[in-house]
Short mmCIF file of C-alpha atoms in Angstrom, two decimals:
data_model
loop_
_atom_site.label_atom_id
_atom_site.label_comp_id
_atom_site.label_asym_id
_atom_site.label_seq_id
_atom_site.Cartn_x
_atom_site.Cartn_y
_atom_site.Cartn_z
CA MET G 1 22.92 31.83 -17.55
CA LEU G 2 22.61 31.15 -13.83
CA GLU G 3 21.05 28.10 -12.22
CA ASP G 4 20.35 28.77 -8.55
CA ASP G 5 20.57 25.05 -7.72
CA ASP G 6 24.00 24.63 -9.37
CA PRO G 7 25.79 22.25 -6.94
CA TYR G 8 29.13 24.07 -7.33
CA LEU G 9 27.50 27.42 -6.58
CA MET G 10 25.59 25.99 -3.62
CA ARG G 11 28.82 24.76 -2.00
CA LEU G 12 30.70 27.94 -2.91
CA ARG G 13 27.93 30.01 -1.29
CA ARG G 14 28.31 28.16 2.01
CA VAL G 15 32.00 29.01 2.13
CA ALA G 16 31.88 32.56 0.76
CA LEU G 17 28.96 33.68 2.92
CA ALA G 18 30.75 32.49 6.08
CA PHE G 19 33.13 35.47 5.89
CA PRO G 20 32.27 38.47 8.11
CA ASP G 21 29.55 40.66 6.55
CA ALA G 22 29.67 38.71 3.28
CA GLU G 23 26.67 38.92 1.01
CA GLU G 24 25.81 37.67 -2.42
CA GLN G 25 24.79 40.04 -5.18
CA ILE G 26 24.08 39.38 -8.84
CA ALA G 27 25.96 41.69 -11.19
CA HIS G 28 26.51 41.28 -14.92
CA GLY G 29 24.39 38.12 -14.74
CA ARG G 30 26.75 36.40 -12.33
CA PRO G 31 26.77 35.93 -8.55
CA GLY G 32 29.38 37.96 -6.76
CA PHE G 33 30.36 37.82 -3.12
CA ARG G 34 31.14 41.05 -1.34
CA ALA G 35 31.87 42.62 2.00
CA LYS G 36 31.71 46.29 1.08
CA LYS G 37 33.72 45.42 -2.08
CA TYR G 38 33.62 42.27 -4.20
CA PHE G 39 36.04 39.54 -3.13
CA ALA G 40 34.84 36.77 -5.47
CA TRP G 41 32.75 36.06 -8.54
CA TYR G 42 31.21 32.85 -9.79
CA GLY G 43 31.64 32.14 -13.49
CA GLY G 44 33.64 33.91 -16.13
CA SER G 45 35.48 33.59 -19.40
CA ILE G 46 38.71 34.50 -21.08
CA LYS G 47 38.75 37.53 -23.34
CA GLY G 48 38.51 36.91 -27.06
CA SER G 49 36.22 36.88 -30.05
CA ALA G 50 33.02 34.84 -29.93
CA ASP G 51 34.83 32.10 -31.88
CA ASP G 52 37.77 31.65 -29.51
CA ARG G 53 36.39 32.81 -26.15
CA ILE G 54 36.31 30.06 -23.52
CA ARG G 55 33.53 30.24 -20.95
CA TYR G 56 33.98 28.89 -17.46
CA ASP G 57 30.46 28.78 -16.08
CA ARG G 58 31.59 26.96 -12.91
CA ALA G 59 34.63 29.03 -12.08
CA LEU G 60 35.69 31.00 -9.05
CA ILE G 61 37.26 34.40 -9.73
CA VAL G 62 39.36 35.81 -6.87
CA LEU G 63 41.96 38.49 -6.14
CA PRO G 64 44.96 36.51 -4.86
CA ASP G 65 47.70 37.69 -2.56
CA ASP G 66 50.60 39.10 -4.60
CA ALA G 67 52.97 36.50 -3.13
CA ASP G 68 50.81 33.67 -4.55
CA ARG G 69 49.98 35.13 -7.96
CA ALA G 70 52.94 33.66 -9.93
CA ALA G 71 52.43 30.12 -8.59
CA LEU G 72 48.70 30.23 -9.31
CA ALA G 73 49.31 31.52 -12.85
CA GLU G 74 51.54 28.49 -13.56
CA ASP G 75 48.87 26.03 -12.37
CA LYS G 76 46.92 24.81 -15.44
CA ARG G 77 43.61 24.94 -13.54
CA PHE G 78 43.81 28.73 -13.39
CA PHE G 79 43.02 31.25 -16.13
CA GLU G 80 43.07 35.00 -16.68
CA PRO G 81 39.45 36.17 -16.54
CA ALA G 82 38.20 38.66 -19.10
CA TYR G 83 38.16 42.28 -17.93
CA LEU G 84 39.33 41.44 -14.38
CA ALA G 85 42.81 39.99 -15.08
CA PRO G 86 44.45 43.39 -15.67
CA SER G 87 43.46 44.31 -12.09
CA GLY G 88 45.10 41.16 -10.71
CA TRP G 89 42.12 38.78 -10.55
CA ILE G 90 42.54 35.11 -11.45
CA GLY G 91 40.05 32.32 -12.10
CA ILE G 92 39.94 28.62 -11.37
CA ASP G 93 37.60 26.26 -13.20
CA LEU G 94 35.97 24.36 -10.33
CA ALA G 95 34.55 21.75 -12.71
CA ALA G 96 37.93 21.29 -14.46
CA GLY G 97 36.30 21.25 -17.87
CA GLY G 98 33.59 18.90 -16.68
CA THR G 99 35.94 16.29 -15.22
CA THR G 100 35.56 17.22 -11.54
CA ALA G 101 32.30 16.70 -9.64
CA PRO G 102 31.37 19.15 -6.85
CA GLN G 103 32.23 16.61 -4.15
CA ASP G 104 35.72 16.19 -5.65
CA VAL G 105 36.64 19.90 -5.57
CA ASP G 106 39.23 20.77 -2.95
CA TRP G 107 36.92 23.03 -0.93
CA GLN G 108 39.70 23.79 1.57
CA GLU G 109 41.73 25.25 -1.30
CA VAL G 110 38.66 27.22 -2.37
CA ALA G 111 38.27 28.56 1.18
CA GLU G 112 41.93 29.60 1.19
CA LEU G 113 41.57 31.39 -2.16
CA LEU G 114 38.46 33.18 -0.87
CA ASP G 115 40.27 34.06 2.35
CA ALA G 116 43.18 35.69 0.50
CA SER G 117 40.82 37.60 -1.77
CA TYR G 118 38.62 38.72 1.14
CA ARG G 119 41.68 40.04 2.99
CA GLN G 120 42.59 42.15 -0.05
CA VAL G 121 39.34 44.14 -0.02
CA ALA G 122 37.42 43.72 3.24
CA GLY G 123 39.05 46.44 5.34
CA VAL G 124 40.77 46.47 8.71
CA ARG G 125 37.75 45.78 10.96
CA ARG G 126 36.42 42.88 8.92
CA VAL G 127 39.89 41.31 8.65
CA ALA G 128 40.29 41.67 12.43
CA ARG G 129 36.97 39.84 12.89
CA LEU G 130 38.12 37.17 10.46
CA ASN G 131 41.38 36.76 12.38
CA GLY G 132 39.44 36.46 15.63
CA ASP G 133 37.02 33.86 14.22
CA GLY G 134 39.53 31.90 12.18
CA GLY G 135 37.12 32.06 9.24
CA PRO G 136 36.14 29.34 6.77
CA ALA G 137 39.76 28.67 5.78
CA GLY G 138 40.81 28.08 9.38
CA PRO G 139 43.68 29.76 11.20
CA SER G 140 45.77 31.99 9.02
CA GLU G 141 48.59 34.45 9.34
CA PRO G 142 47.17 37.98 9.50
CA SER G 143 47.93 40.15 6.51
CA GLU G 144 47.51 43.83 5.92
CA PRO G 145 44.29 44.69 4.05
CA SER G 146 44.37 47.30 1.32
CA GLY G 147 41.24 49.15 2.32
#
């Protein structure tokens, strides 16, 4: 299921692992990025029977800021990932159904999605380090972490 040299995953790794204390761990056959708790997953699908389930092997699954959730849900590139959507997670198909090459992905947008998700789970000290460093998404308004 996972190709370690997947060009989307390779670029995603560079961004995700630049967050304070971020590490990659394989769980459920997919790479996840965590800093104490998971803040992103690579790959997913929508829930459904085997006949109507849509797989997104080159997707990023994140936990967006509540203020952004409605706008992201209206964007056709985003989907509700199986099992994680009820907890607020959302996915974006990086390959856009095979029409977007890795070099054409908006990696700044990806960094911003990762930043928002990281801030939701990373804890006060890690978020303070992120604010001090600026992080992969660049300068950002500090937000209150949940844990």
